[in-house]
Amino acid sequence: MTETLDSDLATHHADAPILEVSGLTVTFSTPQGDVRAVRGVDYEVRPGEFLGIVGESGSGKSVSSMAVMGLLPSTAKVEGAIRYRGRSLLDMNDHQMSQLRGREIAMVFQDPLSALTPVYTIGEQISEGLLIHDPGLSKEAANDRAIELLRIVGIPAAERRVKSYPHEFSGGMRQRAMIAIAIANDPDLIIADEPTTALDVTIQAQILEVLQKAREITGAAIVLITHDLGVVAGNADRIAVMYAGRLVETGGVDQVFSNPQMPYTTGLLRSVPNLATAGTQRLVPLEGKPPSLSNLAPGCPFAPRCPIAVDVCREVEPELIEHGVEGVEAACHRAGEIASGDLPAQDIYPRPEPVATRVRDDRAANILEVTGLQKHFPLLKGAVFKRQIGTVRAVDGIDLEIKAGQTLGLVGESGCGKSTTIGEVLEMVAPQKGRIVINGVDVADLNKRERLAMRKDVQVVFQDPMAAIDPRLPVGEVIAEPLTVHRVPTAERNDKVAEMLELVGLDASMAERYPHEFSGGQRQRIGIARALVTNPKLLVLDEPVSALDVSVQAGVINLLEDLRDSLGLSYLFVAHDLAVVRQISDFVAVMYLGRIVEHGESDELYRHPRHPYTRALMSAIPVPDPQVERTRQRVLLSGDLPSPTDEISGCSFRTRCPLFAILPEGERQRCVSEDPRPRPVDSSLVACHYAERAAELDSTT
């Protein structure tokens, strides 16, 4: 069987596409009817090519890739053709597909923790694929190859970490281990399904670099599935945009990004925060939501959301064809007008105007003051007689302030202490060390009744709105819950709920609906309405848009800006997406291992970051512009964030600092022995001994 398969694959012409997908249709049967998750998809990938497939959640991206891998459940009806090196994958049985998977075709899954087996070491899981496809390989040789692969993907101390279990790796390290498994047998095709979605920008940059390195080492073609247009701009050769189970635009990355011909693509590009323009231009939300694939209406599926739809759009679904630009195909009846310039992007999706003219008052009173805040947790060992063996320095002495009507963005990698900081603010009790002053009142002086009254002034919007609200209650009761706690009369509560729904762009009649009847963006608007119902002065926003598609994210960000400017709200905005932070923030505080390493005005900090860590964060942000991405200088960090239990002398960042690596030996000693404290550097506060020399990194990148 193996010899026959190898012979068939060898006869395939070297210059022909390595993967050909033709008329691919995937249908799932449900009690409510058939769901056509993929509808007639056609694309091909050539050897060594990097194809990016993008689109909103539910567009069919992952289902189409799982069909290629033969990993869909038996209930899925797959039609059309999938040919790998000229051989039909749909005609192969499970044994034949198993010969290809891991050897010729590999996949990197979105969630490495669920894709890795928790009871086997990382080394055993890498070796498994090697031994299956090469039975003559010894276990010792497989282990040596596993160590080599871990080095290739950038895992430090590979000889030791090969014996680690998945739970002992960070998220970024687990994803790199998944890539090591994928490239173990030098495959010719790697499919990466959202490999960087849940990662920090610094780790994301490392993962993408590893993918490119794997492409260079193995010569593999890569199909990257993502919703991040910036990632595609910086890495892919071609792009395929999916909507409602179909490809609606394909072409070279440069052509599609500079002159998209499908309004959906245009909308996606204009809804993404761009680091170069963030804060100066409003985002353009894509109104509405994708259609149900169980009962599609006639015509173009995007027509109900399309601002330039005409009668024919609602009657006939357009074909994916060229419209005057060679190599670019678009499924739009008006693509010819767009390609000729008669319908420019600003006419299709004009940028919305703000609801209020904003004048920032830097002399306003402070709504929040945090001084010397510290939160340490004891690290205990022992089942019965516990003893302290270390200390977790989650927050290690930070200072913050937010003025009325302003937004402070709190950024940093996962594990740096952002969530602990906002938890201390929201708890409103005397901190372990330091002071928290809200609206002029020290929370340590509050009694129980005063603390309850102050909770009206400080509200929170959570990352996952569905997990933060009771699914058994209608949204009207969800929004009114804080008023119930404060004993507001029923009639007044109902009036306030209607007012809040209208304020966040929802209809007051929706109060009787349940959370599951709303889209993700609408649920986040409900969460915002719930937070606003007590007329607060400060909103703590904990990753409020990270779980949303970029098209929905834009509408929520615009709403938050409008509410701040019209109601005079103050925001503590916590996020790992630095482009979003720049879009909405007046000031930014950068955290690393429980400390603020840089603090300053948003525009100035993004334009001239002084701390090497901030420079690395900024340079890792993907920009949805292929020309910019190709010429950008990146400051890549090595390794992952150290554990907050580690005792690091001197500067805690020096173990990853790219500036430390290029300093003369004599100057390094100061970083090793002396802990830097925040000091003024131009208009920012920076905790770095050599902040004035950070620009030297540009010449070494």
XYZ file of C-alpha atoms in Angstrom:
701
model
C 0.000 0.000 0.000
C 2.780 2.454 0.969
C 4.773 1.732 -2.203
C 1.685 2.333 -4.369
C 0.950 5.633 -2.638
C 4.568 6.810 -2.939
C 4.591 5.875 -6.630
C 1.379 7.790 -7.330
C 2.682 10.876 -5.550
C 6.040 10.738 -7.328
C 4.365 10.955 -10.767
C 2.936 14.380 -9.905
C 4.697 17.183 -11.808
C 7.053 19.204 -9.618
C 5.669 22.590 -10.799
C 2.007 21.638 -10.387
C -0.046 22.759 -7.357
C 0.659 20.634 -4.312
C -2.951 21.029 -3.138
C -6.004 21.531 -5.355
C -9.444 22.088 -3.832
C -12.320 22.126 -6.335
C -16.018 22.604 -5.640
C -15.573 21.634 -1.986
C -18.906 21.444 -0.183
C -19.379 20.329 3.431
C -22.879 19.750 4.794
C -23.922 18.896 8.349
C -27.354 17.445 9.097
C -29.160 18.970 12.100
C -32.728 18.716 13.444
C -33.304 22.227 12.079
C -32.149 21.244 8.591
C -28.941 20.846 6.619
C -26.152 23.358 7.329
C -23.903 23.965 4.315
C -20.801 25.091 6.187
C -18.668 25.144 3.010
C -20.232 25.890 -0.373
C -18.242 25.252 -3.535
C -14.773 26.377 -2.466
C -11.968 26.377 -5.071
C -8.313 27.163 -4.412
C -4.853 25.754 -4.982
C -1.520 25.960 -3.211
C 1.850 25.603 -4.944
C 5.048 24.216 -3.376
C 6.603 26.699 -0.946
C 3.657 29.101 -1.165
C 2.073 30.829 1.849
C -1.708 31.189 1.539
C -3.722 33.112 4.119
C -7.434 32.298 4.519
C -9.360 34.987 6.431
C -12.944 35.712 7.418
C -15.279 36.125 10.377
C -16.173 33.316 12.761
C -18.529 30.851 11.089
C -17.347 31.620 7.563
C -16.133 28.045 6.990
C -12.363 28.525 7.274
C -11.657 25.772 9.809
C -14.215 23.326 8.360
C -12.578 23.544 4.931
C -9.135 22.845 6.422
C -10.437 19.917 8.481
C -11.929 18.498 5.273
C -8.483 18.614 3.656
C -6.997 16.753 6.630
C -9.812 14.199 6.680
C -10.633 15.075 10.288
C -14.326 15.939 9.987
C -16.828 13.730 11.844
C -18.550 10.941 9.952
C -21.794 12.936 10.038
C -20.294 15.524 7.676
C -21.126 15.091 4.002
C -18.084 16.147 1.954
C -18.452 16.674 -1.804
C -16.237 18.062 -4.548
C -12.549 17.270 -5.008
C -9.440 17.603 -2.847
C -6.262 16.560 -4.634
C -2.839 16.363 -3.020
C -0.030 15.987 -5.576
C -2.639 14.876 -8.087
C -4.178 12.154 -5.909
C -7.714 12.458 -4.561
C -7.805 12.653 -0.779
C -11.550 12.051 -0.659
C -11.036 8.636 -2.304
C -8.518 7.531 0.304
C -9.463 5.292 3.203
C -8.425 6.053 6.778
C -5.253 3.951 6.520
C -4.078 5.815 3.430
C -4.856 9.196 5.005
C -2.908 8.167 8.104
C 0.134 7.559 5.896
C -0.073 11.154 4.665
C -0.981 12.942 7.893
C 2.147 13.898 9.784
C 4.454 12.823 6.985
C 3.265 14.708 3.862
C 0.557 16.958 5.351
C 0.716 18.356 8.878
C -1.541 20.585 10.931
C -1.008 23.101 13.725
C -4.188 23.425 15.791
C -5.584 26.563 17.416
C -5.507 25.283 21.013
C -2.279 23.370 21.677
C -3.309 22.404 25.213
C -6.275 20.390 23.931
C -4.262 19.054 20.959
C -1.426 17.742 23.134
C -1.862 14.666 25.361
C -1.406 15.731 29.004
C -0.056 12.361 30.221
C 2.843 12.110 27.750
C 5.985 14.232 27.683
C 6.592 16.699 24.883
C 9.474 14.537 23.653
C 7.301 11.420 23.511
C 4.663 13.256 21.486
C 7.204 14.531 18.957
C 8.842 11.106 18.730
C 5.497 9.394 18.159
C 5.073 10.807 14.650
C 8.693 10.055 13.792
C 8.418 6.400 14.861
C 5.047 5.836 13.146
C 6.324 7.009 9.762
C 9.797 5.495 10.105
C 9.554 2.146 11.966
C 13.289 1.586 11.506
C 14.133 4.618 13.606
C 15.323 3.835 17.129
C 13.753 5.510 20.163
C 17.115 7.121 20.982
C 17.376 8.619 17.494
C 13.777 9.827 17.691
C 14.503 11.506 21.021
C 17.609 13.177 19.561
C 15.500 14.437 16.656
C 12.881 15.731 19.131
C 15.577 17.724 20.944
C 16.810 19.101 17.615
C 13.277 20.140 16.659
C 12.713 21.896 19.987
C 15.900 23.876 19.365
C 14.700 24.791 15.870
C 11.423 26.205 17.206
C 13.217 28.169 19.926
C 12.586 26.170 23.114
C 15.424 26.939 25.576
C 17.237 24.076 27.319
C 15.800 21.566 24.832
C 17.604 18.581 26.396
C 15.753 19.220 29.660
C 12.423 20.473 28.287
C 11.992 17.426 26.048
C 11.080 15.559 29.261
C 8.493 18.163 30.319
C 4.745 17.670 30.183
C 2.405 20.091 28.327
C 1.182 21.756 31.534
C 4.778 22.726 32.325
C 4.997 24.790 29.124
C 3.602 28.296 28.647
C 1.044 28.940 25.897
C 3.694 30.127 23.456
C 5.976 27.180 24.210
C 3.102 24.719 23.713
C 2.335 26.253 20.326
C 5.998 25.969 19.353
C 5.956 22.329 20.464
C 2.949 21.801 18.164
C 4.920 23.294 15.288
C 7.832 20.966 16.142
C 5.451 18.002 15.864
C 4.128 19.353 12.560
C 7.562 19.739 10.921
C 9.086 16.572 12.414
C 8.837 14.553 9.169
C 9.581 17.488 6.817
C 6.033 17.701 5.391
C 5.272 19.347 2.079
C 2.108 21.082 3.331
C 1.418 22.646 6.749
C -2.073 23.857 7.658
C -2.056 26.258 10.617
C -5.505 26.938 12.086
C -5.466 30.202 14.081
C -2.058 29.331 15.623
C -1.606 32.745 17.285
C -5.163 33.692 18.342
C -4.772 33.486 22.134
C -1.129 34.598 22.296
C 0.521 37.873 23.240
C 1.913 39.933 20.363
C 5.507 39.129 21.355
C 4.835 35.378 21.400
C 2.754 35.705 18.214
C 5.746 37.283 16.457
C 7.943 34.394 17.619
C 5.435 31.775 16.401
C 5.128 33.409 12.981
C 8.909 33.564 12.733
C 9.056 29.853 13.569
C 6.479 29.088 10.852
C 8.526 31.022 8.310
C 11.653 29.219 9.499
C 9.867 25.862 9.128
C 8.890 26.893 5.610
C 12.538 27.660 4.788
C 13.883 24.451 6.351
C 11.319 22.025 4.910
C 10.265 23.934 1.767
C 6.675 23.322 2.820
C 3.680 25.217 1.547
C 1.677 26.841 4.358
C -2.049 27.491 4.616
C -2.656 29.930 7.478
C -6.214 30.305 8.753
C -6.715 33.485 10.750
C -8.984 36.443 11.410
C -6.003 38.796 11.848
C -5.400 40.684 8.607
C -2.130 42.071 9.954
C -0.737 38.553 10.308
C -1.669 37.781 6.699
C -0.165 41.060 5.436
C 3.204 40.308 6.975
C 3.510 36.636 6.067
C 1.315 35.416 3.211
C 1.928 35.495 -0.543
C -1.742 35.176 -1.445
C -4.986 35.776 0.436
C -8.392 34.076 0.215
C -11.336 35.800 1.919
C -14.255 33.587 3.018
C -17.835 34.582 3.803
C -20.871 32.351 4.369
C -19.004 29.198 3.350
C -17.625 30.599 0.068
C -14.511 32.338 -1.160
C -15.524 35.900 -2.022
C -12.120 37.328 -2.970
C -8.712 35.864 -3.795
C -5.454 37.277 -5.095
C -1.975 38.435 -4.239
C -1.640 40.052 -0.827
C -0.402 43.361 -2.283
C -3.240 43.671 -4.798
C -6.059 42.700 -2.425
C -4.864 44.876 0.463
C -4.264 47.937 -1.722
C -7.370 47.611 -3.931
C -9.978 45.180 -2.552
C -12.836 44.574 -4.973
C -15.312 42.891 -2.640
C -17.127 45.233 -0.179
C -16.752 42.610 2.555
C -12.944 42.701 2.226
C -13.046 46.496 2.183
C -15.105 46.479 5.370
C -12.731 44.086 7.120
C -9.712 46.233 6.255
C -11.375 49.461 7.399
C -12.537 47.893 10.679
C -9.024 46.872 11.796
C -7.138 49.278 14.098
C -4.024 50.326 12.195
C -1.013 51.256 14.310
C -0.146 54.051 11.867
C -3.572 55.720 12.067
C -4.995 54.520 15.404
C -6.341 57.355 17.501
C -6.625 59.712 14.532
C -9.321 57.900 12.546
C -12.565 56.264 13.581
C -12.967 52.571 12.846
C -15.618 51.398 10.402
C -17.843 48.633 11.834
C -19.474 46.013 9.636
C -23.112 46.256 10.610
C -25.246 43.123 10.944
C -24.029 39.552 11.314
C -23.238 36.637 9.000
C -26.286 34.725 7.717
C -27.433 31.323 8.909
C -26.039 28.638 6.603
C -29.051 26.373 7.125
C -31.429 28.472 5.052
C -29.660 31.006 2.863
C -31.792 33.543 1.022
C -31.358 33.965 -2.752
C -28.673 36.296 -4.026
C -25.385 37.383 -2.479
C -25.161 36.284 1.189
C -23.436 39.590 2.019
C -26.214 41.730 0.459
C -28.123 42.341 3.756
C -24.958 43.915 5.235
C -23.593 45.523 2.054
C -23.908 49.338 1.797
C -23.815 49.296 -2.031
C -26.124 46.335 -2.706
C -28.528 46.715 -5.651
C -31.489 44.619 -6.797
C -29.413 42.030 -8.670
C -27.390 41.399 -5.482
C -30.557 40.165 -3.753
C -31.554 37.924 -6.661
C -28.407 36.264 -8.061
C -25.329 35.068 -6.152
C -22.230 36.411 -7.968
C -19.491 34.172 -9.327
C -15.878 34.403 -8.181
C -14.250 35.882 -11.304
C -11.699 38.499 -12.407
C -12.929 42.061 -12.891
C -10.123 43.747 -14.800
C -7.250 43.182 -12.351
C -5.126 40.192 -13.309
C -4.801 37.583 -10.580
C -7.566 39.011 -8.375
C -10.997 37.397 -8.330
C -14.022 38.755 -6.492
C -17.598 37.520 -6.037
C -19.408 40.844 -6.391
C -21.751 42.235 -9.042
C -20.231 45.690 -8.581
C -16.577 44.609 -8.443
C -15.950 46.154 -11.876
C -17.002 49.581 -10.604
C -14.816 49.144 -7.529
C -11.806 47.977 -9.585
C -12.112 50.973 -11.954
C -12.142 53.442 -9.056
C -15.761 54.549 -9.501
C -16.562 53.233 -6.007
C -13.639 54.080 -3.678
C -13.422 52.533 -0.219
C -14.321 55.795 1.549
C -17.589 55.925 -0.393
C -18.484 52.307 0.361
C -17.605 52.554 4.060
C -17.278 56.198 5.154
C -15.768 56.655 8.597
C -18.484 57.461 11.158
C -18.433 60.786 12.972
C -18.125 60.871 16.778
C -21.316 61.663 18.689
C -19.589 64.379 20.702
C -16.690 66.756 20.163
C -14.039 65.895 22.703
C -11.719 68.320 24.432
C -9.401 66.502 26.832
C -8.942 68.312 30.134
C -5.551 67.452 31.630
C -6.372 69.617 34.679
C -9.406 67.521 35.627
C -9.556 65.836 39.023
C -8.238 62.308 39.440
C -10.915 59.600 39.432
C -8.407 56.879 40.358
C -5.047 57.110 42.112
C -2.961 54.012 42.816
C 0.253 54.514 44.792
C 2.825 51.843 45.661
C 0.312 49.015 45.123
C 1.647 45.601 46.034
C 0.080 42.149 45.938
C 2.233 39.144 46.789
C 0.973 35.565 47.134
C 2.767 32.927 49.206
C 3.852 29.827 47.305
C 3.013 26.875 49.556
C 3.995 23.213 49.523
C 2.670 20.267 51.482
C -0.678 18.459 51.604
C -1.295 18.870 55.368
C 1.525 20.882 56.924
C 1.991 23.616 54.352
C 5.195 25.612 54.301
C 6.077 28.620 52.227
C 8.731 27.894 49.630
C 8.532 31.150 47.681
C 6.567 34.270 46.845
C 4.582 35.177 43.733
C 5.097 38.907 43.144
C 1.969 39.477 41.085
C 1.987 43.260 41.611
C 5.198 44.685 42.975
C 4.754 48.393 43.740
C 3.012 50.339 40.980
C 1.668 53.886 40.609
C -1.270 54.842 38.343
C -3.709 57.696 37.949
C -6.730 58.353 35.730
C -8.350 61.779 35.351
C -12.036 62.423 34.710
C -12.998 61.759 31.088
C -9.699 60.047 30.228
C -8.593 56.518 29.372
C -5.542 54.706 30.701
C -4.466 51.639 28.744
C -2.779 48.927 30.815
C -0.781 46.584 28.584
C 1.709 43.754 28.900
C 2.092 40.051 28.273
C -0.048 37.441 30.005
C 1.162 36.946 33.564
C 2.527 40.464 34.019
C -0.033 41.423 36.701
C -2.725 43.346 34.786
C -5.657 41.268 36.068
C -4.367 41.316 39.649
C -4.123 45.110 39.451
C -7.714 45.615 38.336
C -8.849 43.012 40.874
C -7.309 45.096 43.660
C -9.051 48.233 42.353
C -12.440 46.508 42.080
C -12.212 44.852 45.494
C -12.176 48.281 47.174
C -10.505 47.151 50.388
C -7.213 48.147 51.989
C -4.491 46.654 49.772
C -1.661 44.516 51.082
C 0.576 47.538 50.626
C 0.075 50.956 49.055
C -3.012 53.164 48.571
C -6.027 53.127 46.263
C -7.974 56.384 46.092
C -11.233 56.501 44.114
C -12.841 59.865 43.471
C -10.822 61.398 46.288
C -11.636 58.708 48.887
C -9.085 56.194 50.219
C -10.768 52.766 49.983
C -9.010 51.687 53.196
C -11.206 54.158 55.123
C -14.539 52.834 53.812
C -17.021 50.948 55.968
C -19.366 48.338 54.480
C -22.182 50.784 53.642
C -19.813 53.330 52.083
C -18.135 50.602 50.039
C -21.498 49.480 48.625
C -22.344 53.077 47.727
C -18.988 53.533 45.983
C -19.572 50.447 43.836
C -22.061 52.545 41.882
C -19.142 54.688 40.770
C -16.880 51.836 39.620
C -18.178 49.168 37.254
C -16.537 46.475 35.138
C -16.965 45.072 31.619
C -15.604 41.532 31.326
C -13.774 39.803 28.485
C -16.388 37.105 27.874
C -19.894 38.588 28.101
C -21.618 35.191 27.927
C -19.669 33.916 30.942
C -20.331 37.127 32.880
C -24.145 37.142 32.650
C -26.765 34.637 33.788
C -28.068 32.784 30.685
C -31.337 31.940 32.501
C -32.394 35.580 32.864
C -33.743 37.898 30.167
C -31.277 40.676 29.397
C -33.552 43.278 30.989
C -33.083 41.580 34.373
C -29.364 41.147 33.710
C -28.948 44.879 33.101
C -31.163 45.819 36.056
C -29.361 43.571 38.560
C -27.037 46.324 39.937
C -30.090 48.549 40.482
C -31.800 45.744 42.389
C -28.786 45.510 44.705
C -29.094 49.233 45.393
C -32.881 48.935 46.026
C -34.040 51.080 43.100
C -37.859 50.881 42.587
C -39.137 48.558 39.827
C -40.625 51.266 37.587
C -37.416 53.278 37.715
C -35.402 50.137 36.970
C -37.456 49.371 33.856
C -37.096 52.911 32.561
C -33.350 52.806 33.168
C -32.969 49.455 31.356
C -34.773 50.830 28.287
C -32.566 53.917 28.369
C -29.373 51.848 28.611
C -30.351 49.543 25.741
C -30.972 52.540 23.511
C -27.703 54.108 24.659
C -25.615 51.116 23.560
C -27.366 50.830 20.199
C -29.940 48.127 20.967
C -33.722 48.343 20.845
C -35.551 48.661 24.173
C -37.917 45.860 23.091
C -34.983 43.417 23.312
C -35.167 43.484 27.126
C -37.341 40.334 27.140
C -34.905 38.280 25.070
C -32.355 35.866 26.539
C -28.566 36.138 26.108
C -28.311 33.213 23.670
C -30.525 35.099 21.224
C -27.860 37.774 20.700
C -24.626 37.862 18.711
C -21.241 38.227 20.420
C -21.061 41.945 19.731
C -24.604 42.488 20.999
C -23.838 40.548 24.184
C -20.839 42.779 24.818
C -23.102 45.823 24.355
C -25.421 44.293 26.963
C -22.438 43.948 29.298
C -21.625 47.622 28.744
C -25.261 48.603 29.390
C -25.173 46.656 32.664
C -22.015 48.482 33.696
C -23.493 51.899 32.850
C -26.832 51.406 34.583
C -25.588 52.891 37.907
C -24.126 56.021 36.215
C -20.527 55.171 37.146
C -17.563 57.523 36.954
C -14.981 54.784 36.196
C -15.311 51.724 33.954
C -12.758 48.931 34.237
C -12.624 47.230 30.844
C -10.961 43.802 30.994
C -10.107 42.733 27.417
C -13.583 43.885 26.264
C -13.075 43.168 22.540
C -10.521 40.327 22.444
C -13.184 37.641 21.912
C -14.857 39.500 19.011
C -14.274 39.452 15.263
C -12.578 42.601 13.979
C -15.778 43.612 12.183
C -17.749 43.548 15.462
C -14.827 44.857 17.515
C -14.827 48.136 15.587
C -18.431 48.901 16.561
C -17.781 48.211 20.250
C -14.650 50.406 20.284
C -16.549 53.258 18.602
C -19.343 52.853 21.157
C -16.884 53.021 24.069
C -15.306 56.172 22.632
C -18.714 57.815 22.171
C -19.865 56.908 25.683
C -16.672 58.269 27.229
C -16.903 61.538 25.317
C -20.651 62.096 25.778
C -20.935 60.968 29.423
C -17.519 62.059 30.679
C -16.547 58.532 31.739
C -13.057 57.428 32.740
C -11.711 54.052 31.576
C -9.071 51.663 32.863
C -8.647 49.677 29.651
C -6.787 46.363 29.945
C -5.826 44.606 26.709
C -3.061 42.682 24.979
C -3.941 44.111 21.515
C -1.787 47.232 21.441
C -3.375 48.611 18.267
C -6.765 48.631 20.038
C -5.172 50.298 23.082
C -3.739 53.073 20.937
C -7.117 53.606 19.298
C -8.880 54.426 22.563
C -6.279 55.406 25.195
C -5.007 58.834 26.258
C -2.207 57.388 28.399
C -0.560 53.959 28.450
C 1.146 52.048 31.259
C 3.305 49.076 30.247
C 3.607 46.267 32.823
C 6.283 43.611 33.135
C 6.513 41.117 36.017
C 4.286 43.140 38.317
C 5.864 46.527 37.648
C 5.221 49.528 35.420
C 8.277 49.800 33.157
C 6.996 52.707 31.039
C 4.188 55.219 31.422
C 3.333 58.136 29.189
C 0.940 59.832 26.804
C -0.352 57.374 24.223
C 0.693 59.157 21.014
C 4.180 59.942 22.276
C 4.752 56.491 23.782
C 3.742 54.718 20.571
C 5.752 57.120 18.426
C 8.916 56.991 20.570
C 8.933 54.028 22.986
C 11.889 54.354 25.386
C 11.956 51.026 27.219
C 13.343 48.039 25.232
C 10.316 45.989 26.309
C 7.905 48.613 24.986
C 9.860 48.783 21.713
C 9.558 45.002 21.372
C 5.796 45.130 22.040
C 5.295 47.902 19.482
C 7.386 46.249 16.799
C 5.467 42.969 17.214
C 2.058 44.514 16.440
C 0.920 43.290 12.998
C -0.004 46.097 10.587
C -2.617 45.363 7.863
C -0.357 46.743 5.131
C 2.008 44.399 3.233
C 4.339 47.233 2.183
C 4.773 48.423 5.766
C 5.201 44.889 7.110
C 8.014 44.086 4.667
C 10.069 47.123 5.630
C 9.432 47.205 9.393
C 12.236 46.573 11.809
C 11.283 44.111 14.542
C 12.717 43.753 18.019
C 12.047 40.109 18.857
C 12.240 38.938 22.452
C 13.823 35.591 23.224
C 12.023 33.091 25.418
C 8.904 33.600 27.516
C 7.992 35.776 30.464
C 9.867 34.511 33.572
C 7.893 33.202 36.504
C 6.928 35.878 39.052
C 8.414 33.528 41.675
C 11.898 33.777 40.144
C 14.482 35.765 42.084
C 16.168 37.960 39.465
C 18.800 40.396 40.670
C 18.914 43.856 39.189
C 16.610 44.521 36.243
C 13.982 41.779 35.931
C 13.791 42.305 32.151
C 17.488 41.773 31.449
C 17.067 38.008 30.876
C 15.136 38.826 27.681
C 16.361 42.356 26.955
C 17.734 42.848 23.419
C 19.490 46.062 24.543
C 21.259 44.219 27.379
C 22.589 41.772 24.774
C 24.410 44.538 22.852
C 25.662 46.599 25.786
C 29.399 46.544 26.607
C 30.282 44.211 29.453
C 31.033 47.058 31.834
C 27.596 48.633 31.368
C 25.791 45.307 31.757
C 26.920 45.066 35.351
C 24.615 47.897 36.345
C 21.629 45.982 34.914
C 22.713 42.868 36.842
C 23.151 44.532 40.211
C 20.871 47.593 40.279
C 17.082 47.490 40.019
C 15.985 50.426 37.802
C 13.281 52.711 39.155
C 10.935 54.770 36.959
C 12.521 58.098 35.977
C 11.546 60.889 33.572
C 12.823 60.408 30.027
C 11.447 63.214 27.865
C 7.688 63.119 28.598
C 7.514 59.504 29.829
C 8.445 57.632 32.999
C 10.780 54.757 32.161
C 12.287 52.041 34.394
C 15.484 51.436 32.426
C 19.082 52.461 33.138
C 19.822 52.987 29.443
C 16.453 54.147 28.066
C 18.167 56.923 26.063
C 20.072 54.230 24.139
C 17.062 52.082 23.180
C 17.120 53.541 19.654
C 20.361 51.611 19.102
C 18.215 48.493 18.737
C 16.999 49.741 15.342
C 20.465 49.381 13.839
C 20.869 45.811 15.151
C 17.407 44.421 14.241
